[in-house]
Coordinates of C-alpha atoms and ligand atoms in Angstrom, one line a residue:
M32 CA 88.6 121.1 99.0
Q33 CA 90.5 123.8 97.3
Y34 CA 93.0 125.8 99.7
A35 CA 94.1 129.1 99.0
R36 CA 97.5 129.4 97.4
H37 CA 100.3 130.8 100.0
Y38 CA 103.1 133.4 97.9
T39 CA 103.6 135.5 101.2
I40 CA 107.1 136.1 101.7
I41 CA 108.2 137.0 105.0
N42 CA 111.7 138.2 106.3
T43 CA 111.7 137.6 110.1
M44 CA 115.0 136.9 111.6
K45 CA 115.6 139.0 114.4
I46 CA 119.3 138.8 115.8
N47 CA 119.7 140.3 119.4
E48 CA 123.5 142.3 119.5
K49 CA 123.4 141.5 123.4
L50 CA 122.9 137.9 122.9
T51 CA 125.5 137.5 120.2
A52 CA 127.8 139.7 122.6
L53 CA 127.2 136.9 125.2
I54 CA 127.6 133.7 123.5
K55 CA 130.7 134.9 121.8
E56 CA 132.1 136.1 125.5
K57 CA 131.1 133.2 126.8
G58 CA 132.5 130.5 123.8
L59 CA 129.2 128.7 123.5
N60 CA 128.7 125.5 121.0
Y61 CA 125.6 123.9 119.9
H62 CA 124.6 119.9 119.0
I63 CA 121.5 119.4 117.1
V64 CA 119.6 115.8 117.2
T65 CA 117.4 115.4 114.2
Y66 CA 114.5 112.7 114.1
G67 CA 112.4 111.9 110.9
C68 CA 112.6 113.2 107.2
Q69 CA 114.6 114.9 104.7
M70 CA 112.6 118.0 105.4
N71 CA 113.8 117.7 109.2
D72 CA 117.3 117.4 108.6
H73 CA 117.0 120.1 106.3
E74 CA 115.3 122.3 108.6
S75 CA 118.2 121.3 111.1
E76 CA 120.6 122.9 108.6
K77 CA 118.4 126.2 109.1
L78 CA 118.5 125.9 112.8
G79 CA 122.0 125.5 112.7
G80 CA 122.5 128.7 110.3
I81 CA 120.5 130.7 112.9
L82 CA 122.7 129.3 115.7
E83 CA 126.0 130.3 114.1
Q84 CA 124.2 133.5 112.9
V85 CA 124.3 134.5 116.8
G86 CA 128.0 132.7 117.6
Y87 CA 127.1 129.7 118.7
V88 CA 130.1 126.8 117.4
P89 CA 129.0 123.5 116.2
V90 CA 130.2 120.5 118.0
N91 CA 130.0 116.9 117.4
T92 CA 128.9 115.5 120.6
I93 CA 125.8 116.1 122.9
A94 CA 128.5 115.6 125.7
E95 CA 130.6 118.9 124.6
A96 CA 127.1 120.9 123.8
D97 CA 126.2 123.9 125.9
L98 CA 123.0 123.9 123.8
I99 CA 121.2 120.8 122.8
L100 CA 118.7 121.1 120.6
F101 CA 115.9 118.0 119.4
N102 CA 114.4 118.6 116.3
T103 CA 111.5 115.9 116.4
C104 CA 109.3 113.8 114.3
C105 CA 105.7 112.3 115.1
V106 CA 104.8 110.5 111.9
R107 CA 104.5 107.1 113.7
D108 CA 104.5 106.8 117.8
N109 CA 108.1 105.0 117.8
A110 CA 109.8 108.4 116.5
E111 CA 108.0 110.3 119.7
Q112 CA 109.2 107.6 122.0
K113 CA 112.7 107.7 121.2
V114 CA 112.3 112.0 122.0
Y115 CA 110.9 111.3 125.4
G116 CA 114.3 108.7 126.1
N117 CA 116.7 111.1 124.7
V118 CA 115.5 114.1 126.3
G119 CA 114.4 112.4 129.6
A120 CA 118.2 111.1 129.7
L121 CA 119.5 114.5 130.0
K122 CA 117.6 115.4 133.3
K123 CA 120.9 114.7 135.4
R124 CA 123.0 116.8 133.0
K125 CA 120.7 119.8 133.6
E126 CA 120.7 119.3 137.3
E127 CA 124.7 119.3 137.4
N128 CA 124.9 122.2 134.7
P129 CA 121.9 124.7 135.2
D130 CA 123.7 126.6 132.2
L131 CA 123.2 123.9 129.8
L132 CA 120.2 125.0 127.2
L133 CA 118.1 122.2 126.0
V134 CA 115.7 123.0 123.0
V135 CA 113.0 121.3 121.9
S136 CA 111.4 121.9 118.2
G137 CA 109.7 120.3 115.2
C138 CA 106.8 118.1 114.1
M139 CA 106.1 116.6 117.7
T140 CA 106.2 119.9 119.4
Q141 CA 103.9 121.8 117.0
Q142 CA 101.0 119.1 118.6
A143 CA 99.6 121.4 121.5
Q144 CA 99.3 118.1 123.6
A145 CA 102.7 116.9 122.8
A146 CA 104.3 120.3 123.4
N147 CA 102.4 120.4 126.8
K148 CA 103.0 117.0 127.8
L149 CA 107.0 117.2 127.0
A150 CA 106.9 120.7 129.3
Q151 CA 105.0 118.8 132.1
T152 CA 107.1 115.8 131.9
F153 CA 110.3 117.5 131.5
P154 CA 109.9 120.7 133.3
F155 CA 113.8 121.7 133.0
V156 CA 113.6 121.7 129.1
D157 CA 114.3 125.4 128.4
I158 CA 112.3 126.2 125.2
I159 CA 109.8 124.3 123.2
L160 CA 109.0 125.7 119.8
G161 CA 107.1 124.1 117.0
T162 CA 107.2 123.8 113.0
H163 CA 106.2 127.0 112.1
N164 CA 108.5 129.4 114.3
Q165 CA 112.0 127.6 114.1
Y166 CA 112.6 131.1 112.5
E167 CA 112.3 132.6 116.2
L168 CA 115.2 130.7 117.6
A169 CA 117.5 133.7 118.3
E170 CA 114.6 135.9 120.2
L171 CA 113.4 132.6 121.8
I172 CA 117.1 131.9 123.3
A173 CA 117.6 135.9 123.9
E174 CA 114.4 136.0 126.1
R175 CA 116.0 132.7 127.9
L176 CA 119.3 134.3 128.4
L177 CA 118.7 137.7 129.0
D178 CA 115.8 137.4 130.6
G179 CA 115.4 133.9 132.0
K180 CA 112.1 132.8 131.1
T181 CA 111.2 129.0 130.1
I182 CA 109.6 129.5 126.8
L183 CA 106.8 127.2 125.3
N184 CA 105.8 128.7 122.0
V185 CA 104.0 126.7 118.9
L186 CA 102.4 129.0 116.5
P187 CA 99.2 127.4 115.5
E188 CA 99.2 128.4 111.8
A189 CA 102.2 129.0 109.3
T190 CA 102.5 132.3 108.5
G191 CA 103.9 132.2 105.0
V192 CA 107.6 131.4 103.6
H193 CA 110.4 132.5 105.3
E194 CA 113.3 133.5 103.3
D195 CA 116.1 135.1 105.2
I196 CA 117.1 132.0 107.3
P197 CA 120.7 131.3 106.9
V198 CA 121.6 127.6 106.4
K199 CA 124.5 125.4 107.7
R200 CA 124.9 123.0 105.4
Q201 CA 126.0 119.6 106.2
G202 CA 128.8 119.3 103.3
G203 CA 129.3 117.5 100.3
P204 CA 128.3 118.1 96.8
L205 CA 124.9 117.6 97.5
A206 CA 122.3 120.2 98.7
F207 CA 118.9 120.0 99.9
V208 CA 116.4 122.8 98.6
N209 CA 112.8 123.4 99.8
I210 CA 110.3 124.2 96.9
M211 CA 107.1 123.9 99.0
Y212 CA 106.2 123.6 102.6
G213 CA 103.2 121.9 104.1
C214 CA 100.8 119.3 102.6
N215 CA 96.7 119.4 101.7
N216 CA 96.4 115.7 101.2
F217 CA 95.2 114.4 104.7
C218 CA 95.7 110.5 104.0
S219 CA 93.6 109.2 106.6
Y220 CA 96.8 107.8 108.9
C221 CA 98.8 110.6 108.6
I222 CA 99.6 113.6 111.2
V223 CA 101.8 115.7 108.5
P224 CA 99.2 118.0 107.5
Y225 CA 98.5 118.8 110.8
V226 CA 102.0 119.6 112.2
R227 CA 102.9 120.9 109.0
G228 CA 100.2 123.4 107.9
R229 CA 99.0 124.1 104.2
E230 CA 100.5 124.1 101.1
R231 CA 102.8 126.7 100.9
S232 CA 105.1 127.2 97.4
R233 CA 108.7 129.1 97.2
L234 CA 108.6 131.4 94.3
P235 CA 110.5 129.8 91.3
Q236 CA 112.9 132.7 91.4
H237 CA 113.9 132.2 94.9
I238 CA 114.5 128.7 93.9
I239 CA 116.4 129.4 90.9
Q240 CA 118.9 131.8 93.0
E241 CA 119.8 129.5 95.5
I242 CA 120.5 126.7 93.3
T243 CA 122.6 129.3 91.3
E244 CA 124.2 130.2 94.4
L245 CA 124.9 126.6 95.3
V246 CA 126.7 126.1 91.9
Q247 CA 128.7 128.8 92.4
N248 CA 129.8 127.3 95.7
G249 CA 130.7 124.2 94.1
Y250 CA 127.8 122.0 94.8
K251 CA 126.9 119.3 92.0
E252 CA 123.2 117.7 93.0
V253 CA 120.3 119.5 94.6
M254 CA 117.3 117.6 96.2
L255 CA 114.1 119.4 96.1
L256 CA 112.5 119.0 99.0
G257 CA 108.5 119.0 99.5
Q258 CA 105.8 116.6 101.3
N259 CA 104.6 116.4 97.8
V260 CA 106.8 118.2 95.5
N261 CA 104.5 117.4 92.3
S262 CA 101.5 119.7 93.9
Y263 CA 104.0 122.6 93.3
H264 CA 102.4 126.0 92.6
G265 CA 104.6 128.9 92.3
E266 CA 103.4 132.4 91.9
G267 CA 102.0 132.7 87.9
S268 CA 100.9 129.1 88.0
V269 CA 104.2 127.5 87.5
S270 CA 103.8 123.5 88.0
F271 CA 106.4 121.1 89.1
P272 CA 107.7 120.4 85.4
Q273 CA 107.9 123.8 84.5
L274 CA 110.2 124.3 87.7
L275 CA 112.1 121.4 86.7
Q276 CA 112.3 122.7 83.1
M277 CA 113.2 126.3 84.5
I278 CA 115.7 124.9 86.8
C279 CA 117.3 123.0 83.8
E280 CA 117.6 125.6 81.5
Q281 CA 118.7 128.7 84.1
T282 CA 121.2 127.3 86.3
K283 CA 124.4 124.8 85.7
I284 CA 123.6 122.4 88.3
S285 CA 124.6 118.9 87.2
R286 CA 122.1 116.9 88.8
I287 CA 118.0 117.3 90.1
R288 CA 116.6 114.9 92.6
F289 CA 113.3 115.6 94.1
M290 CA 111.5 114.1 97.2
T291 CA 108.4 112.9 97.6
S292 CA 106.4 112.6 94.8
H293 CA 102.4 111.6 94.9
P294 CA 100.9 108.9 92.6
K295 CA 97.7 111.3 92.2
D296 CA 99.4 114.1 90.9
L297 CA 102.2 112.7 88.5
S298 CA 101.3 114.0 85.3
D299 CA 102.5 112.9 81.7
E300 CA 104.3 116.5 81.8
L301 CA 106.0 115.7 84.9
I302 CA 107.2 111.8 83.3
A303 CA 108.0 114.1 79.9
A304 CA 110.3 116.7 81.6
M305 CA 112.2 113.8 83.4
A306 CA 112.7 112.1 80.4
A307 CA 114.0 115.4 78.7
H308 CA 116.5 116.7 80.6
P309 CA 119.7 114.6 81.3
Q310 CA 120.6 116.8 84.5
I311 CA 117.4 114.9 86.0
C312 CA 118.1 112.0 87.8
K313 CA 116.2 108.6 86.4
H314 CA 114.8 107.9 89.9
I315 CA 111.6 108.6 91.5
H316 CA 110.3 107.9 95.0
L317 CA 106.7 107.5 94.6
P318 CA 104.8 105.7 97.8
V319 CA 102.1 103.3 96.6
Q320 CA 101.3 102.6 100.7
A321 CA 99.3 99.6 99.5
G322 CA 98.5 97.3 97.1
S323 CA 94.4 96.7 97.6
D324 CA 91.9 99.3 96.2
S325 CA 89.7 99.3 99.6
V326 CA 92.6 100.1 101.7
L327 CA 93.9 103.0 99.2
Y328 CA 90.3 103.9 99.4
T329 CA 90.1 104.3 103.4
M330 CA 93.6 106.0 103.5
N331 CA 92.0 108.4 101.2
R332 CA 95.4 108.2 98.7
G333 CA 93.4 109.5 95.6
Y334 CA 94.4 106.8 93.0
T335 CA 93.7 103.2 92.3
R336 CA 95.9 100.0 92.5
G337 CA 95.5 100.0 88.3
Q338 CA 96.1 104.0 88.4
Y339 CA 99.3 103.4 90.1
L340 CA 100.4 100.1 87.9
L341 CA 99.6 102.8 84.6
L342 CA 102.1 105.2 86.3
I343 CA 104.9 102.5 86.7
E344 CA 104.0 101.3 83.3
K345 CA 104.4 105.0 81.5
L346 CA 107.8 106.0 83.7
R347 CA 109.4 102.7 82.0
M348 CA 108.4 103.5 78.6
A349 CA 109.8 107.1 78.7
M350 CA 112.8 106.1 80.9
P351 CA 113.4 102.0 80.8
D352 CA 116.3 102.3 83.6
I353 CA 114.5 104.3 85.7
V354 CA 115.0 103.5 89.4
I355 CA 111.7 103.2 91.3
T356 CA 111.1 103.0 95.2
T357 CA 108.5 103.5 97.4
D358 CA 106.6 103.5 101.1
I359 CA 104.4 100.6 102.3
I360 CA 102.2 100.8 105.3
V361 CA 101.0 97.2 106.7
G362 CA 98.5 96.6 109.2
F363 CA 96.3 99.4 108.4
P364 CA 92.8 99.1 110.3
G365 CA 90.6 96.9 108.2
E366 CA 93.8 95.2 106.3
T367 CA 92.5 92.0 105.6
V368 CA 94.6 88.9 104.5
H369 CA 93.4 89.3 101.1
D370 CA 94.1 93.1 101.3
F371 CA 97.8 92.3 102.4
E372 CA 98.2 89.6 99.6
E373 CA 97.4 92.2 97.0
T374 CA 100.2 94.6 98.4
L375 CA 102.5 91.6 98.1
S376 CA 101.4 90.9 94.4
L377 CA 101.5 94.9 93.6
I378 CA 105.5 94.4 94.8
R379 CA 105.9 91.6 92.6
E380 CA 104.4 93.0 90.1
V381 CA 106.5 96.4 90.2
R382 CA 109.7 95.0 91.3
F383 CA 110.2 98.2 93.3
D384 CA 114.3 98.7 93.5
S385 CA 113.6 99.4 97.3
A386 CA 110.9 100.1 99.5
F387 CA 110.1 101.6 103.1
T388 CA 108.3 99.7 105.1
F389 CA 106.1 100.6 107.9
V390 CA 103.9 99.1 110.3
Y391 CA 100.7 101.4 110.7
S392 CA 101.1 103.7 113.8
K393 CA 97.8 105.2 115.4
R394 CA 97.9 109.0 115.4
S395 CA 95.6 110.9 117.3
G396 CA 93.7 113.5 115.4
T397 CA 93.5 111.7 111.9
K398 CA 90.6 110.1 110.6
A399 CA 92.3 106.7 110.9
A400 CA 93.1 106.9 114.6
K401 CA 88.7 106.4 115.1
M402 CA 88.4 103.5 112.2
E403 CA 87.3 100.1 113.5
G404 CA 89.1 96.7 112.3
E405 CA 92.3 97.2 113.9
I406 CA 95.0 94.6 113.7
P407 CA 96.5 93.3 116.5
P408 CA 100.3 94.2 116.4
E409 CA 101.4 90.3 116.4
E410 CA 99.6 90.0 112.9
Q411 CA 101.2 93.7 112.0
R412 CA 104.5 92.1 112.7
D413 CA 104.0 88.9 110.9
R414 CA 102.6 91.1 107.9
I415 CA 105.9 93.2 107.9
V416 CA 108.4 90.3 108.1
H417 CA 106.5 88.8 105.4
L418 CA 107.0 92.0 103.0
I419 CA 110.1 92.5 104.1
D420 CA 111.3 89.1 103.0
I421 CA 109.9 89.4 99.4
Q422 CA 111.2 92.9 98.9
N423 CA 114.5 92.2 100.1
A424 CA 114.9 89.3 97.4
I425 CA 113.9 91.7 94.8
T426 CA 116.0 94.7 95.9
E427 CA 118.9 92.1 95.8
E428 CA 117.8 90.8 92.0
K429 CA 117.8 94.3 91.0
N430 CA 120.8 95.6 92.1
K431 CA 122.7 92.3 90.8
A432 CA 121.6 93.4 87.3
Y433 CA 124.3 96.2 87.8
E434 CA 127.0 94.0 87.9
G435 CA 129.3 93.6 84.9
K436 CA 127.9 97.6 84.2
D437 CA 129.5 101.3 83.9
E438 CA 127.8 103.6 86.4
C439 CA 128.4 107.5 86.5
V440 CA 129.1 107.9 90.2
L441 CA 128.9 111.3 92.3
V442 CA 131.7 111.0 94.9
E443 CA 130.4 112.2 98.3
S444 CA 132.3 110.9 100.8
T445 CA 135.1 108.6 102.4
S446 CA 133.6 105.2 103.2
T447 CA 133.1 104.9 107.5
R448 CA 134.8 101.2 107.1
D449 CA 137.7 102.0 105.1
K450 CA 139.9 105.7 104.5
N451 CA 141.2 104.1 101.4
H452 CA 137.5 103.9 99.7
I453 CA 135.3 106.5 99.0
C454 CA 131.6 106.2 97.8
G455 CA 128.6 107.9 95.9
R456 CA 125.8 107.4 94.5
T457 CA 124.5 106.6 90.7
E458 CA 122.0 108.4 89.1
G459 CA 118.9 106.3 90.3
G460 CA 120.6 106.9 93.7
K461 CA 122.4 103.4 94.4
M462 CA 125.3 103.8 97.1
V463 CA 128.3 102.5 95.6
N464 CA 131.8 101.9 97.2
F465 CA 135.3 101.8 95.5
A466 CA 139.0 102.5 96.0
G467 CA 139.8 106.1 96.0
D468 CA 141.3 108.9 97.0
E469 CA 139.3 111.6 98.8
G470 CA 140.5 114.2 96.6
L471 CA 137.9 112.8 94.3
I472 CA 134.9 114.1 96.7
G473 CA 132.6 116.3 94.5
S474 CA 133.5 114.8 91.5
F475 CA 131.6 112.4 88.9
K476 CA 133.4 109.1 87.9
T477 CA 132.8 106.1 85.7
V478 CA 132.7 102.9 88.3
H479 CA 132.7 99.4 86.9
I480 CA 130.3 97.6 89.0
S481 CA 132.0 94.3 90.0
Q482 CA 129.6 93.4 93.1
A483 CA 126.4 93.8 94.3
K484 CA 124.6 93.3 97.8
R485 CA 121.4 94.6 98.8
T486 CA 122.1 98.1 100.1
T487 CA 125.4 98.7 98.4
L488 CA 127.0 98.3 94.7
F489 CA 130.8 97.8 95.0
G490 CA 133.1 98.8 91.7
E491 CA 136.6 99.8 90.7
L492 CA 137.3 103.1 88.9
R493 CA 137.6 103.0 85.5
Ligands
LIG267 N1 104.8 113.4 102.0 C1 105.3 112.0 101.9 C2 105.9 111.4 103.1 C3 105.2 111.2 104.2 S1 105.7 110.3 105.7 C4 104.5 111.0 101.1 O1 103.3 111.4 100.9 O2 105.0 110.2 100.7 C5 106.5 109.3 105.1 C6 105.9 107.8 105.1 O3 105.6 107.5 106.6 C7 104.5 108.0 104.5 O4 104.9 107.4 103.0 C8 104.1 106.7 105.1 O5 104.3 105.3 104.5 C9 104.4 106.2 106.2 N2 103.6 107.1 107.2 C10 103.1 108.1 107.5 N3 101.8 107.8 108.4 C11 102.3 106.8 108.9 C12 101.4 105.9 110.0 N4 100.4 106.6 110.8 N5 101.7 104.7 110.5 C13 103.1 104.0 109.8 N6 103.5 104.5 108.8 C14 103.2 106.1 108.3
LIG268 FE1 101.2 112.5 104.4 FE2 99.8 111.8 102.6 FE3 100.7 114.3 103.2 FE4 102.0 112.4 102.4 S1 100.7 113.1 101.1 S2 102.6 114.0 104.1 S3 101.3 110.7 103.6 S4 98.9 113.6 104.3
LIG269 FE1 108.5 113.4 111.2 FE2 107.5 115.7 110.5 FE3 109.0 114.5 108.5 S1 106.3 113.9 111.2 S2 108.6 112.4 108.6 S3 109.7 115.2 110.7 S4 107.6 116.1 108.1

């Protein structure tokens, strides 16, 4: 099915001066807890931007906060259960301090039934909003604090692309930049299209302008974000590879990454753009989900095993050292032992640098929720353990191949374990830990890799 492309740009932030005065007078502060993907991490940066614009000050813990915001995820059941547990745990604090403001937003509460259930289970929650009206946060807080209303406000559909939301970035030399929102793919297991709405692409000039400002503010690397970045369709029919080229030519950003790419939209033009521009990191996250054609078909992924393998071949032909990572779901309804073995044989054949592996989780409202042939939980667990064992060995072997090599690392932070160590990522996105001064954060350094473990490479400054 074809959907209309949305370019509607909306500037909607409304700031109530009475609210700002009240927050500043009381010296109120906030803490955000984020669940889910990088899209949500970035949305929390925007929610933080709104809160700071009206005068809230950030604090590092829930215990110190006057406003606690949970930005939720619902991609799997365990993500939702965590939210219920963590919100429920605040009941006593809310009783002791009725002025404490509890806000729940995001993908989980975008589902009307989950928002209602949350409001009924935890009537002490002050504000519930979805993904489509996060720009209204300041107005909703004003209604709560000035008018005393408890608010459940979830918009059924996205209204367009909001361009005036301030962003409170987490710091470091990396910045998230949304290029599109929503998803039109309706993979049969996935709730995202229902809670994020249809695809909406930002205008190319807004993306270029944001990256130009980031460069002026010292950022070195951008992560372009979208549920499916390679379906980007900017005004004037600008495609994703064209957007990448524009960013490379019109901005001075040193490194560009993007996430997530969908195999069905991975064009030869995109591969050529990645190979042609040194600023574009030679790393692609390309979720395969399953190795058998029948499971890929019932998942509605839009490609076959053979087509996926051909893409891997093309990527490696164009960029022999490219780092390829993936997502895999095991125990999808109807997945036979043979189907699962096809997934194992695919990961052995491709040799991904790493993989996020998930047990299938039934999401109500999706097509797969009505499918027969559910796999018993014990069988799902056995399969994922087996899969992880094989992938871990591959990941370790792949990392070992870096031992003895020099890698260019963008230094991001000091190590959490040892203050005299700093860490950063290679172009392929691998984390490297080495002795060095925190003054190097934000610069590119050549590091000699001396030891490789499964999750981290260790080395010395050249
Ligand atoms: N838009 C991205 C990411 C979507 S969510 C993409 O298409 O790749 C991230 C991952 O969560 C998916 O790639 C998938 O592997 C996993 N996932 C989504 N729905 C799931 C479900 N119902 N059960 C288990 N894993 C799921
Ligand atoms: Fe979900 Fe598929 Fe869209 Fe990814 S592409 S968000 S897995 S429906
Ligand atoms: Fe979760 Fe929403 Fe991201 S469901 S994975 S936070 S898009």
